[in-house]
Amino acid sequence: LFGITLPSSGNYAVSNVFFPPNNPEALDNCKSIMERICKQRGIQVYGWREVPVNNSMLGQDPLDSEPVTQQLFVGNKKYQTERRFEQELFRVRKLVEDETNGIYGAESGFYINSLTGQTITYKGQLTPEQVSQYYLDLRNPEFSS
């Protein structure tokens, strides 16, 4: 994935993140904020992954506002229990949201869908049938639940 082997379950987490469309400066800045806060809170940052999508079923209006979706992989290098790690991930999410909302506003398009070692949340303004068509990970046999 990033030239590393991820640690065992409970010792890493994945964040699904929406970034504002057509705004590379905001994307880079929001990523930097998220990485900085993770590091400040003792969470190891492994790297980012662009989430593969198939947006061919979307109309022009949804395409115009389609967010950039990326995943951040982080590791537990400080917290003794999985519960403490999850609590700290929640804190990170709130701190990142507060800082980015202060810069770009709550309606900017930056949104953390999930940041946990338990589940990866895939969502959007899609019908239930479209979710599995849109997010190619959900059809990839290498991904399991």
Coordinates of C-alpha atoms in Angstrom, one line a residue:
L1 CA 0.0 0.0 0.0
F2 CA 2.6 2.6 1.0
G3 CA 5.6 0.3 1.0
I4 CA 4.8 -0.8 4.5
T5 CA 2.8 -3.6 6.1
L6 CA -0.1 -2.3 8.2
P7 CA -0.1 -3.3 11.8
S8 CA -2.7 -5.7 13.2
S9 CA -6.3 -4.8 13.5
G10 CA -6.9 -2.3 16.2
N11 CA -3.5 -0.7 15.8
Y12 CA -4.3 1.3 12.7
A13 CA -7.2 3.3 11.3
V14 CA -8.5 4.6 8.0
S15 CA -10.2 7.9 7.5
N16 CA -12.5 8.5 4.5
V17 CA -12.3 12.2 3.7
F18 CA -14.2 14.5 1.3
F19 CA -12.3 17.5 0.0
P20 CA -13.7 20.5 -1.8
P21 CA -14.0 20.0 -5.5
N22 CA -11.8 21.9 -7.9
N23 CA -9.7 23.4 -5.1
P24 CA -6.2 21.9 -4.9
E25 CA -5.0 24.5 -2.5
A26 CA -7.7 23.6 0.0
L27 CA -7.1 19.9 -0.5
D28 CA -3.4 20.3 0.3
N29 CA -4.0 22.6 3.3
C30 CA -6.7 20.3 4.8
K31 CA -4.4 17.3 4.4
S32 CA -1.6 19.2 6.1
I33 CA -3.9 20.2 9.0
M34 CA -5.0 16.6 9.4
E35 CA -1.5 15.2 9.3
R36 CA -0.2 17.8 11.7
I37 CA -2.9 17.2 14.3
C38 CA -2.5 13.5 14.1
K39 CA 1.2 13.8 14.8
Q40 CA 0.6 16.3 17.6
R41 CA -1.7 13.8 19.2
G42 CA 0.8 10.9 18.9
I43 CA -0.8 9.2 16.0
Q44 CA 1.5 7.9 13.3
V45 CA 0.7 9.0 9.7
Y46 CA 1.3 6.3 7.1
G47 CA 0.0 8.1 4.0
W48 CA -2.9 9.0 1.7
R49 CA -4.7 7.0 -0.9
E50 CA -7.1 8.3 -3.6
V51 CA -10.3 6.4 -3.4
P52 CA -11.1 4.9 -6.9
V53 CA -14.6 5.9 -8.1
N54 CA -16.8 5.4 -11.2
N55 CA -18.9 8.5 -11.6
S56 CA -20.3 7.6 -15.0
M57 CA -23.8 7.3 -13.6
L58 CA -23.8 10.9 -12.3
G59 CA -25.5 13.8 -14.0
Q60 CA -23.8 17.2 -14.7
D61 CA -25.0 18.9 -11.4
P62 CA -23.6 16.1 -9.2
L63 CA -20.4 16.0 -11.3
D64 CA -19.9 19.7 -10.8
S65 CA -20.0 19.4 -7.0
E66 CA -18.4 15.9 -6.7
P67 CA -15.8 16.0 -3.9
V68 CA -12.3 14.6 -4.1
T69 CA -12.3 11.4 -1.9
Q70 CA -9.1 10.2 -0.2
Q71 CA -8.2 7.9 2.6
L72 CA -5.7 8.6 5.3
F73 CA -4.1 5.6 7.0
V74 CA -2.8 6.2 10.5
G75 CA -1.3 4.0 13.2
N76 CA -1.4 3.6 17.0
K77 CA 2.1 4.2 18.3
K78 CA 1.2 5.7 21.7
Y79 CA -2.0 4.4 23.2
Q80 CA -2.0 1.2 25.2
T81 CA -5.6 0.1 24.4
E82 CA -7.7 0.0 21.3
R83 CA -10.4 2.0 23.2
R84 CA -7.9 4.8 24.0
F85 CA -6.8 4.9 20.4
E86 CA -10.4 5.2 19.2
Q87 CA -11.0 8.0 21.7
E88 CA -8.0 9.9 20.4
L89 CA -9.1 9.4 16.8
F90 CA -12.4 11.0 17.7
R91 CA -10.5 14.0 19.3
V92 CA -8.4 14.3 16.2
R93 CA -11.5 14.4 14.0
K94 CA -13.1 17.1 16.0
L95 CA -9.9 19.2 16.2
V96 CA -9.4 18.9 12.4
E97 CA -13.0 19.8 11.7
D98 CA -12.8 22.8 14.0
E99 CA -9.7 24.2 12.4
T100 CA -10.8 23.6 8.8
N101 CA -14.2 25.0 9.5
G102 CA -12.5 28.1 10.9
I103 CA -10.6 28.6 7.7
Y104 CA -13.0 27.4 5.0
G105 CA -16.4 27.4 6.7
A106 CA -18.7 24.5 7.6
E107 CA -20.1 24.2 4.0
S108 CA -16.7 24.2 2.2
G109 CA -17.0 20.6 1.1
F110 CA -14.3 19.3 3.5
Y111 CA -15.8 16.5 5.6
I112 CA -14.4 13.5 7.5
N113 CA -16.8 10.6 6.8
S114 CA -15.0 8.3 9.3
L115 CA -11.8 8.0 11.2
T116 CA -11.7 4.7 13.1
G117 CA -10.1 1.3 13.2
Q118 CA -13.5 -0.3 13.2
T119 CA -15.2 0.6 9.9
I120 CA -14.6 2.5 6.7
T121 CA -17.7 4.6 5.8
Y122 CA -18.5 5.1 2.1
K123 CA -21.2 7.6 1.5
G124 CA -22.4 10.4 -0.8
Q125 CA -25.5 11.9 -2.4
L126 CA -26.1 8.5 -4.0
T127 CA -28.9 6.0 -4.0
P128 CA -28.1 2.7 -2.2
E129 CA -27.7 1.0 -5.5
Q130 CA -25.3 3.7 -6.7
V131 CA -23.0 3.4 -3.7
S132 CA -21.5 0.1 -4.7
Q133 CA -21.3 1.2 -8.4
Y134 CA -19.6 4.5 -7.5
Y135 CA -17.0 3.2 -5.0
L136 CA -14.9 0.6 -6.8
D137 CA -13.4 -0.6 -3.5
L138 CA -16.8 -2.1 -2.6
R139 CA -16.6 -4.4 -5.7
N140 CA -12.9 -5.3 -5.2
P141 CA -12.5 -8.9 -3.9
E142 CA -9.3 -7.9 -2.1
F143 CA -11.4 -5.8 0.3
S144 CA -13.3 -7.7 3.0
S145 CA -15.4 -6.8 5.9

